Short mmCIF file of C-alpha atoms in Angstrom, two decimals:
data_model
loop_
_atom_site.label_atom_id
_atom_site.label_comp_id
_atom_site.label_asym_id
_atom_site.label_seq_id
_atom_site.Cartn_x
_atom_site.Cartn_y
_atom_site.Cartn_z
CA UNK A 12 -159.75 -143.19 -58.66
CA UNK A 13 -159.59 -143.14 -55.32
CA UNK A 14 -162.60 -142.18 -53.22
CA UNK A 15 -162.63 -139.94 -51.22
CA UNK A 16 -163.24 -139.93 -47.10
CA UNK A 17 -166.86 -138.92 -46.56
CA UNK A 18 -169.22 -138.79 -43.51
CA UNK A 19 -168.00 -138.68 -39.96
CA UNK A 20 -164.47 -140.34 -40.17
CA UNK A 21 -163.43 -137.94 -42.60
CA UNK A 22 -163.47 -135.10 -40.04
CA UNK A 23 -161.68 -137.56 -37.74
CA UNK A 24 -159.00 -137.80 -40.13
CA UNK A 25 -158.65 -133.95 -41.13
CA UNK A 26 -158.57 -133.31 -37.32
CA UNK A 27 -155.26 -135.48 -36.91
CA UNK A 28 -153.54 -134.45 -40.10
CA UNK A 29 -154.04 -131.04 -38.88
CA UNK A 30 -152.47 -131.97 -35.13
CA UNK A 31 -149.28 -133.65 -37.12
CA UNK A 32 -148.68 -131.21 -39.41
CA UNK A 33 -148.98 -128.38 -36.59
CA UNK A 34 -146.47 -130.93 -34.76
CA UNK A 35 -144.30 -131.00 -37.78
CA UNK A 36 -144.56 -127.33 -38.41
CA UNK A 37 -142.83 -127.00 -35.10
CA UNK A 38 -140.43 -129.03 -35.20
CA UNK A 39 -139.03 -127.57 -38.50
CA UNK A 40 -139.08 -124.30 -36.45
CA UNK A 41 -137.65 -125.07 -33.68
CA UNK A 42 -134.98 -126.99 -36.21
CA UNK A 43 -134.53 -123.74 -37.82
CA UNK A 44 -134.20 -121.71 -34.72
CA UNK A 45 -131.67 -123.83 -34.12
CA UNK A 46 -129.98 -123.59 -37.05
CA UNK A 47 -130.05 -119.88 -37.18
CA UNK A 48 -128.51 -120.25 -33.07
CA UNK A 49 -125.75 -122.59 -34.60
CA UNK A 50 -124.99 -119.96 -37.72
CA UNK A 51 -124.98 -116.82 -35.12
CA UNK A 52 -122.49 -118.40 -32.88
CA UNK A 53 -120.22 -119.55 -35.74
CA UNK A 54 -120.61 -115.70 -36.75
CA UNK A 55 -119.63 -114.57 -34.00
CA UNK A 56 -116.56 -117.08 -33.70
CA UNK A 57 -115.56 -116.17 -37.19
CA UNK A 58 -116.17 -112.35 -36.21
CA UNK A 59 -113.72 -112.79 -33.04
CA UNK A 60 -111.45 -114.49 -35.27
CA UNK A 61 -111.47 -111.72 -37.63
CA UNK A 62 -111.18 -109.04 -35.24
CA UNK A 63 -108.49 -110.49 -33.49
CA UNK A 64 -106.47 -111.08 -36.85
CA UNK A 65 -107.48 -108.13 -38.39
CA UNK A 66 -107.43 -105.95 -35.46
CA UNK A 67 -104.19 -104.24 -35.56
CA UNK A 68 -104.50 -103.58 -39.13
CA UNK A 69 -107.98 -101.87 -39.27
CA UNK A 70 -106.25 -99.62 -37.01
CA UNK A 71 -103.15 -99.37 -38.98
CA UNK A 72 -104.08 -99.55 -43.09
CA UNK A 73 -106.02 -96.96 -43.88
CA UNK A 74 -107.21 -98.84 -47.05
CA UNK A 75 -108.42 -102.31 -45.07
CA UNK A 76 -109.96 -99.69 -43.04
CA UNK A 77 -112.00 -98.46 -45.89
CA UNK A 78 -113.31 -101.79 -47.05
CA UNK A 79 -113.67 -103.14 -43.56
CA UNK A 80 -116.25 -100.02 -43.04
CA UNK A 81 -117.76 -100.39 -46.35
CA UNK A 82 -118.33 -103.89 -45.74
CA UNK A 83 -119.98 -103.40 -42.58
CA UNK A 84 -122.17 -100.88 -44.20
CA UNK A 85 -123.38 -103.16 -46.82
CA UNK A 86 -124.63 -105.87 -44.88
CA UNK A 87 -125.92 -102.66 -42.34
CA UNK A 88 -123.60 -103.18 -39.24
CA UNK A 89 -122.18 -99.98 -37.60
CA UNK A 90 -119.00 -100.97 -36.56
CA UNK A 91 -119.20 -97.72 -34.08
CA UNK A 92 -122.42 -99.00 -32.19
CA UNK A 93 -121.27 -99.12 -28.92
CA UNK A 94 -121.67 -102.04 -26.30
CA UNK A 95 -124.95 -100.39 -24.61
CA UNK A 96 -126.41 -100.54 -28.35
CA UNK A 97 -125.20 -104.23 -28.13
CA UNK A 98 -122.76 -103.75 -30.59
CA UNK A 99 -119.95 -106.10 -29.82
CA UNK A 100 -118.03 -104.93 -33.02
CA UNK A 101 -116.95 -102.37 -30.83
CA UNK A 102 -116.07 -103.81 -28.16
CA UNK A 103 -114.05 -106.54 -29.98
CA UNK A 104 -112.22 -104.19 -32.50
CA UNK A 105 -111.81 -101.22 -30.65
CA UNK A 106 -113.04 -99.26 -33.18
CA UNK A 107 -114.77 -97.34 -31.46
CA UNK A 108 -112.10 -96.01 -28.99
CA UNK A 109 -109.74 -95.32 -31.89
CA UNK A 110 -112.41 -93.21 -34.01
CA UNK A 111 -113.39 -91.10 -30.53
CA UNK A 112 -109.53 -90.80 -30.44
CA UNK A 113 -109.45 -89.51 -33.99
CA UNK A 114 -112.32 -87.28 -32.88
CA UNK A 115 -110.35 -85.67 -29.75
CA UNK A 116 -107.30 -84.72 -32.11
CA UNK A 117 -109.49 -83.10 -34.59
CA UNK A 118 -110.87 -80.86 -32.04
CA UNK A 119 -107.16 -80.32 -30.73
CA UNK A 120 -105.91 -79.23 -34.01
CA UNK A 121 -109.25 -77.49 -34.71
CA UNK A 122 -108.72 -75.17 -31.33
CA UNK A 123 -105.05 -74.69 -31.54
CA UNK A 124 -105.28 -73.18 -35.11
CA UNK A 125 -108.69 -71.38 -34.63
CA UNK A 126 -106.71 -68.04 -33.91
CA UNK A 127 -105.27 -68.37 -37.05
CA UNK A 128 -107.88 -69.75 -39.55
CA UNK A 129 -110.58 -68.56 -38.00
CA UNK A 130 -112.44 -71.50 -37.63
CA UNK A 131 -111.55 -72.99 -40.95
CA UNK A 132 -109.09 -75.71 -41.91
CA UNK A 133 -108.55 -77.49 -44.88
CA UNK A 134 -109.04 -80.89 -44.60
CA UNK A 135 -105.43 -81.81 -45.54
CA UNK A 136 -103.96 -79.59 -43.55
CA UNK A 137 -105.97 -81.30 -40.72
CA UNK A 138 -104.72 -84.53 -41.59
CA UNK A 139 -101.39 -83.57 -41.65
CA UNK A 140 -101.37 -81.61 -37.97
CA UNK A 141 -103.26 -85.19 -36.88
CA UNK A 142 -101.02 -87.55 -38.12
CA UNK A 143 -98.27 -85.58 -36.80
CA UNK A 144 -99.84 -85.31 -33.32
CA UNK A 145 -100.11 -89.09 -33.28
CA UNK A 146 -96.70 -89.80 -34.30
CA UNK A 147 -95.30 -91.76 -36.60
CA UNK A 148 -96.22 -95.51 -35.77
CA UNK A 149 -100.15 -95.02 -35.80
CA UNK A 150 -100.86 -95.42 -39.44
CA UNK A 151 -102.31 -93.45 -42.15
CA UNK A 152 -105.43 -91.11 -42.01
CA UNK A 153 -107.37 -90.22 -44.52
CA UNK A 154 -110.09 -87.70 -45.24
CA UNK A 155 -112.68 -90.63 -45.11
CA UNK A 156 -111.78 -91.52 -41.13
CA UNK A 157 -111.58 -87.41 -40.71
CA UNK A 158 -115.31 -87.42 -41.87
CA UNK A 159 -116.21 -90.45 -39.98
CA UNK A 160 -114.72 -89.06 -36.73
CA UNK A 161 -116.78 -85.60 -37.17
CA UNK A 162 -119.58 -87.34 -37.62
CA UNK A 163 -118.92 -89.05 -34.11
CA UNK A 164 -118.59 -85.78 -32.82
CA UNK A 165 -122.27 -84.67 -33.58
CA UNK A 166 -124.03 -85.36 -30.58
CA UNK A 167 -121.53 -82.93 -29.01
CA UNK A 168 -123.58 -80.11 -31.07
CA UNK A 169 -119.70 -78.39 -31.19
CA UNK A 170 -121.13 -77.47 -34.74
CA UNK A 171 -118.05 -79.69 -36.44
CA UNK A 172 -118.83 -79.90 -40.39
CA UNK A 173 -116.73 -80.77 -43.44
CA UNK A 174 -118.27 -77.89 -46.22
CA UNK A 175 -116.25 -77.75 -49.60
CA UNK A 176 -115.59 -74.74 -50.85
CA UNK A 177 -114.12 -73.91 -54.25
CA UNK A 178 -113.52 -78.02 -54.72
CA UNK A 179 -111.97 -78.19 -51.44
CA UNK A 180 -113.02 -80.04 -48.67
CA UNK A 181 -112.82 -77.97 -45.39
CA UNK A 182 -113.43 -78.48 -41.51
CA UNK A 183 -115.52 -75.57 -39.89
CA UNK A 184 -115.22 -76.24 -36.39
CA UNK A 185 -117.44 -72.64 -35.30
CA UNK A 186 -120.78 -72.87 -35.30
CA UNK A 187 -121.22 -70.07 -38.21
CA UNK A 188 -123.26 -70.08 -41.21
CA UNK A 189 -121.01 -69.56 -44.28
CA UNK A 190 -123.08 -66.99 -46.54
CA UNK A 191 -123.01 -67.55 -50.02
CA UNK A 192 -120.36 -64.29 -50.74
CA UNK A 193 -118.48 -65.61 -47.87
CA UNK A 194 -117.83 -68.84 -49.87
CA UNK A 195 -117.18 -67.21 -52.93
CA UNK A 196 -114.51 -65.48 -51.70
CA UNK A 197 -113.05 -68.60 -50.08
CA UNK A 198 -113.15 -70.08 -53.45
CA UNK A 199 -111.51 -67.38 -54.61
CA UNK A 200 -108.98 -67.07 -52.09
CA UNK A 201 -108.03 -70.57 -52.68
CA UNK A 202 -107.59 -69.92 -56.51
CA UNK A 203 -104.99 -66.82 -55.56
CA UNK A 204 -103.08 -68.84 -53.19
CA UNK A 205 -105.27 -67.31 -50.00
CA UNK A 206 -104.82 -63.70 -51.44
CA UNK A 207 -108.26 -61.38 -52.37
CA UNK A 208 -108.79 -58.20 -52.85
CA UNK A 209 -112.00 -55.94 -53.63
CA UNK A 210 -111.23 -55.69 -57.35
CA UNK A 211 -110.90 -59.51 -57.99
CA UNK A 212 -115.06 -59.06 -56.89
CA UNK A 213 -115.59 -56.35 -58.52
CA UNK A 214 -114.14 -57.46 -61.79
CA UNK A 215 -114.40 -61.27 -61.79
CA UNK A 216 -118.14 -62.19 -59.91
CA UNK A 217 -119.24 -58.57 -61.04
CA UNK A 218 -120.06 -57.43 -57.20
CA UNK A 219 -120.47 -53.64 -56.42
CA UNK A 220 -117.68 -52.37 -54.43
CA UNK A 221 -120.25 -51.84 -51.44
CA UNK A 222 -120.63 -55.89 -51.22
CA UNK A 223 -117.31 -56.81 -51.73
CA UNK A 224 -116.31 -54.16 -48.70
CA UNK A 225 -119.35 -55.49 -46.68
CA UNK A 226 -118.50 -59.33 -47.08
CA UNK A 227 -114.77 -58.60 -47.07
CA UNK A 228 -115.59 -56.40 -43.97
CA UNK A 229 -117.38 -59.24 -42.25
CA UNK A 230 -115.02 -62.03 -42.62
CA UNK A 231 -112.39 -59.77 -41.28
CA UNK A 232 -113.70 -58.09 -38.16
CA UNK A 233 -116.57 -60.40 -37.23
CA UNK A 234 -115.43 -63.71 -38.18
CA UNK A 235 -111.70 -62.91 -38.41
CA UNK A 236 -111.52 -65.95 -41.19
CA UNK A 237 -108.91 -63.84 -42.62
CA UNK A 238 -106.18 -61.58 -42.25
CA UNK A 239 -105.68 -57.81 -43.28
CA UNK A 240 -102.25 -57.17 -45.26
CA UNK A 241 -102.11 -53.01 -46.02
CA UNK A 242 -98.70 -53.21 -47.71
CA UNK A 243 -99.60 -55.32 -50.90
CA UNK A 244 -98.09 -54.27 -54.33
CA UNK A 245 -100.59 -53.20 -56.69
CA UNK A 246 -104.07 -52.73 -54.89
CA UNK A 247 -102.81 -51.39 -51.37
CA UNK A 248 -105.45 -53.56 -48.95
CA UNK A 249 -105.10 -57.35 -49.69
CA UNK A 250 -107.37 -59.73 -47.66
CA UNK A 251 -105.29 -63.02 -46.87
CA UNK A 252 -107.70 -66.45 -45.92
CA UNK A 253 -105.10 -68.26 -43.57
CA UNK A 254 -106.50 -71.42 -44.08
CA UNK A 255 -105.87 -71.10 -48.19
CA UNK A 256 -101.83 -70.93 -47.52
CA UNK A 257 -99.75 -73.57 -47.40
CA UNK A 258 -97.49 -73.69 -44.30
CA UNK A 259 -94.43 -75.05 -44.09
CA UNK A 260 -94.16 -78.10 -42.21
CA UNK A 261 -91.01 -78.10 -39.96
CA UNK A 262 -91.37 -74.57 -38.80
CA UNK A 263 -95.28 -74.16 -37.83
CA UNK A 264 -95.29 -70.93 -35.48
CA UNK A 265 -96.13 -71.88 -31.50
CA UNK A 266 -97.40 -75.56 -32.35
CA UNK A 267 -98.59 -76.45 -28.59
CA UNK A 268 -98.94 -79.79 -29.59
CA UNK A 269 -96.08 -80.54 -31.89
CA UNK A 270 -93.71 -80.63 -28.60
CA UNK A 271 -94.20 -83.82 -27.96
CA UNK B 16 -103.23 -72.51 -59.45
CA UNK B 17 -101.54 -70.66 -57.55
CA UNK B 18 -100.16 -71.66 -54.20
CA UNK B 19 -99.23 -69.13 -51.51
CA UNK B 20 -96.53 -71.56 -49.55
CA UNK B 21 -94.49 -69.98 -46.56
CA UNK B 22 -91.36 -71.02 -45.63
CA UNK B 23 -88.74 -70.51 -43.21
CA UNK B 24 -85.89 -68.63 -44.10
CA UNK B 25 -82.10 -68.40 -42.63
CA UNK B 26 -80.60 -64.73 -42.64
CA UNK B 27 -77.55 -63.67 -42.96
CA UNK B 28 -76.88 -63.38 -39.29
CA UNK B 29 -77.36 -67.18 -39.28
CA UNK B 30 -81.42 -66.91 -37.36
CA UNK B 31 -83.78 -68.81 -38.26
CA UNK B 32 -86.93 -66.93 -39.68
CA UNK B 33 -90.22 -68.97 -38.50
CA UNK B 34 -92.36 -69.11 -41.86
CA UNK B 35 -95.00 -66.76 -40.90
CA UNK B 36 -92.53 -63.86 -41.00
CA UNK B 37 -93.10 -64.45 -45.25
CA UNK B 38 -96.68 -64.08 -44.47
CA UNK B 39 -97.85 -60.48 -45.83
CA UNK B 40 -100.48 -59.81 -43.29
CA UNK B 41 -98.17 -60.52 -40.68
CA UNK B 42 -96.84 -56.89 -40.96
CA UNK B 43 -100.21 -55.13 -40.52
CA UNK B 44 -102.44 -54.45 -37.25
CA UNK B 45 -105.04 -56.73 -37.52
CA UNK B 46 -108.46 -54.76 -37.02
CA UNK B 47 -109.85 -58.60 -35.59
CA UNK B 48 -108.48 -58.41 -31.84
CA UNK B 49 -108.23 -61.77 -32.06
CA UNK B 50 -106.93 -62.45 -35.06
CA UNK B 51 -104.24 -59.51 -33.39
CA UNK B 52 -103.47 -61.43 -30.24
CA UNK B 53 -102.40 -63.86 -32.62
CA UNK B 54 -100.19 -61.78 -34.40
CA UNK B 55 -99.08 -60.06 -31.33
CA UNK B 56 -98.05 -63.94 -29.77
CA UNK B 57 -96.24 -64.37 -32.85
CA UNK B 58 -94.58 -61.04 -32.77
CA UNK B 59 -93.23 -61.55 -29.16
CA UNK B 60 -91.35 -64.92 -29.65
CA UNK B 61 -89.99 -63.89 -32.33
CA UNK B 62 -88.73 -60.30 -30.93
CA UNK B 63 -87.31 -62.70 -27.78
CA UNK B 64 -85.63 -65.65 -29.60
CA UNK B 65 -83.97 -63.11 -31.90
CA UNK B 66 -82.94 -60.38 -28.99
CA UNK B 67 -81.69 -63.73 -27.53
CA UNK B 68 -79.71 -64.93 -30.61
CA UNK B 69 -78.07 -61.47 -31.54
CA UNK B 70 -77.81 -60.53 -27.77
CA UNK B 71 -80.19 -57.30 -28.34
CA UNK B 72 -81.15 -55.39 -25.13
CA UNK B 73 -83.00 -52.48 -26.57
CA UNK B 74 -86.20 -52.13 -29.14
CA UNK B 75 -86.42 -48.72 -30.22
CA UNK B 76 -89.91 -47.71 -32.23
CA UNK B 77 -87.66 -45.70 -34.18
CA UNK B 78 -85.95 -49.09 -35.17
CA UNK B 79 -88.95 -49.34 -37.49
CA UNK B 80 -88.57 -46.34 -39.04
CA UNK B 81 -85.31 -46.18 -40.80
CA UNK B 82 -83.48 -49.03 -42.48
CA UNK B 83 -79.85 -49.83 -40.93
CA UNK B 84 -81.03 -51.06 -37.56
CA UNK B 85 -79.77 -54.24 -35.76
CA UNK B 86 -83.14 -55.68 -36.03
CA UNK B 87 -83.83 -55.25 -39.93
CA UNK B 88 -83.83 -58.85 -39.99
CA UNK B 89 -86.86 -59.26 -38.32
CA UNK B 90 -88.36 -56.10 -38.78
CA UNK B 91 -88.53 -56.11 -42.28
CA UNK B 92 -89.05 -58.78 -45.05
CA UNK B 93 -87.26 -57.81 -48.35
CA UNK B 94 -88.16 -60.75 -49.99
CA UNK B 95 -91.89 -59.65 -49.95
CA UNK B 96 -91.35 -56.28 -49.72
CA UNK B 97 -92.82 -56.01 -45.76
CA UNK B 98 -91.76 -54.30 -42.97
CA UNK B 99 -93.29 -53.32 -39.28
CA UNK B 100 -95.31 -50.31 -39.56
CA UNK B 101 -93.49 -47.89 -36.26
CA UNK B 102 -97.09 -47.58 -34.77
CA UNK B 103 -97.84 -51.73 -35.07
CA UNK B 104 -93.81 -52.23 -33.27
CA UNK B 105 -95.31 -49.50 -30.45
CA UNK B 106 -98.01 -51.82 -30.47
CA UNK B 107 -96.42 -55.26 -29.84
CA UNK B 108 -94.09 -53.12 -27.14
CA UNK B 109 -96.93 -51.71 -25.06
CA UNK B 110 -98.09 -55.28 -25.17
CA UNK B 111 -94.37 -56.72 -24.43
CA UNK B 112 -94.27 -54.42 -21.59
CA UNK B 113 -98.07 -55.26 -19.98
CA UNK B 114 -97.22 -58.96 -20.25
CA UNK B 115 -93.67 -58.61 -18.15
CA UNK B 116 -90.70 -59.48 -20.86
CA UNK B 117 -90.38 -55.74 -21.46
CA UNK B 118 -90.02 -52.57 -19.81
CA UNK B 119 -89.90 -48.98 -21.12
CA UNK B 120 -86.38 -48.20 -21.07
CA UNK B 121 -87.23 -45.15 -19.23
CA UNK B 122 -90.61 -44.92 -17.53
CA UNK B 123 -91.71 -41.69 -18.85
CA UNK B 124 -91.93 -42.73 -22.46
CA UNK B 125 -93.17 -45.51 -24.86
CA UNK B 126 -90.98 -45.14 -27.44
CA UNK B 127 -87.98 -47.79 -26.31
CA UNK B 128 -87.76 -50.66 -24.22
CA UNK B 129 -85.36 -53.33 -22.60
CA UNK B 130 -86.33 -56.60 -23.95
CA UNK B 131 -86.39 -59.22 -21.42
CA UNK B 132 -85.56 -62.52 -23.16
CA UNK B 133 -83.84 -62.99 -19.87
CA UNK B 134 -86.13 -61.73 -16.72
CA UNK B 135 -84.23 -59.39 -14.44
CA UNK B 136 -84.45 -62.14 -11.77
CA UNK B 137 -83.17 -64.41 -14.09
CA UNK B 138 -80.20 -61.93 -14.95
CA UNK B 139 -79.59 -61.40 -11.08
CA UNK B 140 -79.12 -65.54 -11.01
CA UNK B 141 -76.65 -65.11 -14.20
CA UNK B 142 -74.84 -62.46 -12.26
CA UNK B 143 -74.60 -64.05 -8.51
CA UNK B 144 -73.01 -67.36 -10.31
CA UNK B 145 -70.95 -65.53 -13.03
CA UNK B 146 -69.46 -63.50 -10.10
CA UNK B 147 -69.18 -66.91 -7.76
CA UNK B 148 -67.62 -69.02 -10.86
CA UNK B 149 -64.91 -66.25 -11.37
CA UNK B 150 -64.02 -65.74 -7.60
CA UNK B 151 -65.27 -62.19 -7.74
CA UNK B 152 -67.44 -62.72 -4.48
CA UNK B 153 -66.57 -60.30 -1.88
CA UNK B 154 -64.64 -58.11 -4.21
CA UNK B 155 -65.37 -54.55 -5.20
CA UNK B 156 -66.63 -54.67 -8.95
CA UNK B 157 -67.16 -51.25 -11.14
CA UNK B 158 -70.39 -51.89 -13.43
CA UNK B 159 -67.87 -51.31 -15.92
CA UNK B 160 -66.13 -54.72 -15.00
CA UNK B 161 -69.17 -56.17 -15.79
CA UNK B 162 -70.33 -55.01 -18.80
CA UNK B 163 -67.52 -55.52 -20.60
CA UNK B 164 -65.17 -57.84 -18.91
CA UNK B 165 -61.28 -58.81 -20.08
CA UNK B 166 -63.10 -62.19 -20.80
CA UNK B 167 -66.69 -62.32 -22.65
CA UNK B 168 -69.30 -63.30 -20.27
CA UNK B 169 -72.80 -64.41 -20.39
CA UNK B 170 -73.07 -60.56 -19.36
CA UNK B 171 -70.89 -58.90 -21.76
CA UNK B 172 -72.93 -55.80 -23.30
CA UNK B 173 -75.85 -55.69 -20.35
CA UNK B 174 -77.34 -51.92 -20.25
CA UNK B 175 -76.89 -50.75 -17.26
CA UNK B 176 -80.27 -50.28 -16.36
CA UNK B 177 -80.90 -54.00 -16.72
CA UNK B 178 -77.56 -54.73 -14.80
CA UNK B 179 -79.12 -52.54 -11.91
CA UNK B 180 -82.48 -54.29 -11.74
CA UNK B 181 -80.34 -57.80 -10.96
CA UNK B 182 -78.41 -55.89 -8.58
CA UNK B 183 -81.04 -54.73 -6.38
CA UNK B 184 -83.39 -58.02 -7.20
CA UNK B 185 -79.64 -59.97 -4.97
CA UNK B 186 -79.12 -56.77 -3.08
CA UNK B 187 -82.98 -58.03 -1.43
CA UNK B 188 -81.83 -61.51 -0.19
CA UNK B 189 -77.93 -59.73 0.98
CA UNK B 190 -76.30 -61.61 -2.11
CA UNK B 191 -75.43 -58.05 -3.25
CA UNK B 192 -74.38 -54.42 -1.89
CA UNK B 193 -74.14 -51.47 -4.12
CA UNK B 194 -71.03 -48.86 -2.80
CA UNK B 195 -69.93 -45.41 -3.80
CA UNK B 196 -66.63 -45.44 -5.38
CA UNK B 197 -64.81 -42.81 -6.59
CA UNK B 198 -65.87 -42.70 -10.28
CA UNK B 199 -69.70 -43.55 -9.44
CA UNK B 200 -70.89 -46.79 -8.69
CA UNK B 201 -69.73 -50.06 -7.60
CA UNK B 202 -71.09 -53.62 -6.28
CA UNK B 203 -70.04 -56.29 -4.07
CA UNK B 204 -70.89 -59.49 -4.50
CA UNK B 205 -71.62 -61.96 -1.06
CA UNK B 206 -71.98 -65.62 -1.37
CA UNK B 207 -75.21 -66.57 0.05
CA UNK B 208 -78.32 -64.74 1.87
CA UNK B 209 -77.72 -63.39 5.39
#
């Protein structure tokens, strides 16, 4: 066996090894810096590649969409982080500009039918009055770019929320608290084709007639979510939730927008 | 589950119903004022493309009240068993008359009104070129000649009263000059301001 270095050479020794390996060390480091350099730059090539390929059709498929923005989530990259954030997704795919686009039709279709809905639109309905403010040749939307786009629209503090009522998914664009009776009879009103009346309270969720006045009372007059109808059949006063009806396309009453 | 879905609707006269007149709220005052001026928009364009279509000059509240009237169409929906309540029409006309495409027929009362899907300066353009295009200028014309001339004209059936607001509205810049004749009244017609 081989003995080992004792008295004063041996510290002589330890001292070099100790200067080559720190020597080494950094050499591997910088090697690896510039390694990482040479990855981030073929990244960023492959990125510009992508985005100039795949440009067009993030904006157009709603479905590459999807997985392009679920991607981007998985490996954490917000595709929306604009160039101050140093996000040069943005700038290269234009995403952002096209969701803040999304964003400014929302609110469009969200203030032109607020007289009607009261604040409240489903989220289908949205879609459809967006898609047809944007024509014909922008592509698809779907409820996942709606969501996306609201979000977006947070820092306004415009109050802009997708709630689901009744298993429907529905923009509030007021800033309003829905009350718990207030949603119930949404959900209701959905389920009768936007039609409710006290007794379907009464009877069905087992409300006194007071509440069901009261909450009927205060969707009406204060929050006008719905409309008042005193020649119904059976019951005499019928409450109708706008938003719950389905309108028909072609003939939308004064549609601002739809001029174009 | 059911789905409330309104459509538009073609009536007999051949107009073209917009798809809220199937909504059942549409009929009733809304106590929301805004939910109302919406109604009351809705109301108005629809009173003005269909005076416009049939040619109608005069809403009566009374037109609400009994069936038979020239504007059943509009004013009632059989299909959901609707119609205008009288005091929501007297409504939507006190509110066609404060925003200018109506007028109480006569001032006094509240309870008729010309419907102005044409202004009355509009009307007195209608009648300066109708009367220029059938080389009536400088000729003495009885209202009567107007109202109901040998051949239909975009005037055909004008109330008077209407006929006399475009009259005085030219009569202002000398394109017109009302004259006594010996059964009543009578206009002449001048081919530019002087």
């Amino acid at each position: 066996m081989h003995r080992r270095g004792a008295g004063l050479a041996a510290f002589d020794r330890q001292e070099q090894s100790k200067r080559s390996f720190a020597q080494l060390s950094s050499t591997i480091s910088q090697s690896q810096v510039d390694h990482l350099h040479s990855q981030l730059s073929q990244f960023r090539t492959a990125l510009a590649h992508f985005a100039s390929t795949h440009r067009d059709s993030i904006k157009s498929d709603p479905t590459f969409r999807h997985a392009f923005q679920q991607m981007c989530s998985s490996i954490g990259v917000d595709p929306l982080a604009g160039p101050r954030k140093g996000g040069w997704w943005a700038e290269m795919l234009g995403m952002g500009d096209w969701q803040y686009e999304l964003g400014v039709q929302i609110v469009d279709v969200c203030v032109s039918t607020r007289d009607r809905n009261g604040g409240l639109i489903e989220i289908s309905e949205l879609i459809r009055l967006v898609s047809k403010l944007r024509g014909v040749n922008s592509g698809e939307i779907t409820e996942d770019d709606i969501s996306r786009s609201i979000k977006t629209l947070q820092p306004l503090g415009a109050g802009y929320q997708v709630v689901e009522i009744g298993g429907k998914k529905m923009v509030r664009s007021v800033v309003k608290e829905l009350d718990d009776d207030q949603t119930t009879i949404l959900a209701i009103a959905q389920e009768h084709g936007g039609r409710v009346v006290e007794n379907m309270l009464v009877q069905k969720k087992g409300w006194t007639r007071d509440r069901a006045t009261a909450a009927l009372g205060n969707m009406l007059l204060r929050d006008g979510l719905c409309w008042l109808d005193e020649q119904g059949e059976e019951c005499g006063r019928a409450h109708w939730v706008l938003s719950a009806i389905q309108w028909d396309v072609q003939s939308r009453p004064r549609c601002a927008f739809a001029a174009t | 589950m059911a789905l409330t879905t309104l459509t538009t609707h073609k009536t007999p006269s051949g107009f073209l119903l917009p798809s809220i007149h199937s909504a059942p709220p549409f009929f009733t005052q809304q106590p929301n004022p805004v939910s109302q001026s919406a109604v009351t928009d809705h109301w108005i364009n629809l009173i003005l493309a269909y005076a416009r279509y049939r040619r109608l000059f005069i809403l009566r509240v009374e037109d609400a009240e009994t069936a038979g009237s020239e504007w059943d169409e509009i004013l009632r929906n059989e299909r959901i068993r609707h119609r205008m309540p009288p005091s929501h029409l007297s409504t939507i006309l006190a509110a066609m008359v404060q925003r200018n495409v109506a007028a109480y027929e006569s001032p006094k009362q509240t309870r008729s009104a010309l419907v102005y899907w044409r202004l009355p300066e509009e009307w007195a353009d209608v009648l300066h070129r109708w009367a220029a295009d059938t080389g009536q200028l400088n000729t003495i014309l009885t209202f009567y000649d107007i109202t109901d001339p040998p051949l239909e004209s975009p005037l055909s059936g004008i109330p008077v009263l209407l006929l006399k607001k475009a009259i005085s509205i030219l009569s202002k810049s000398g394109k017109a000059q009302t004259i006594s004749i010996a059964d009543g009244e009578g206009v002449r017609f001048f081919a530019g301001g002087r």
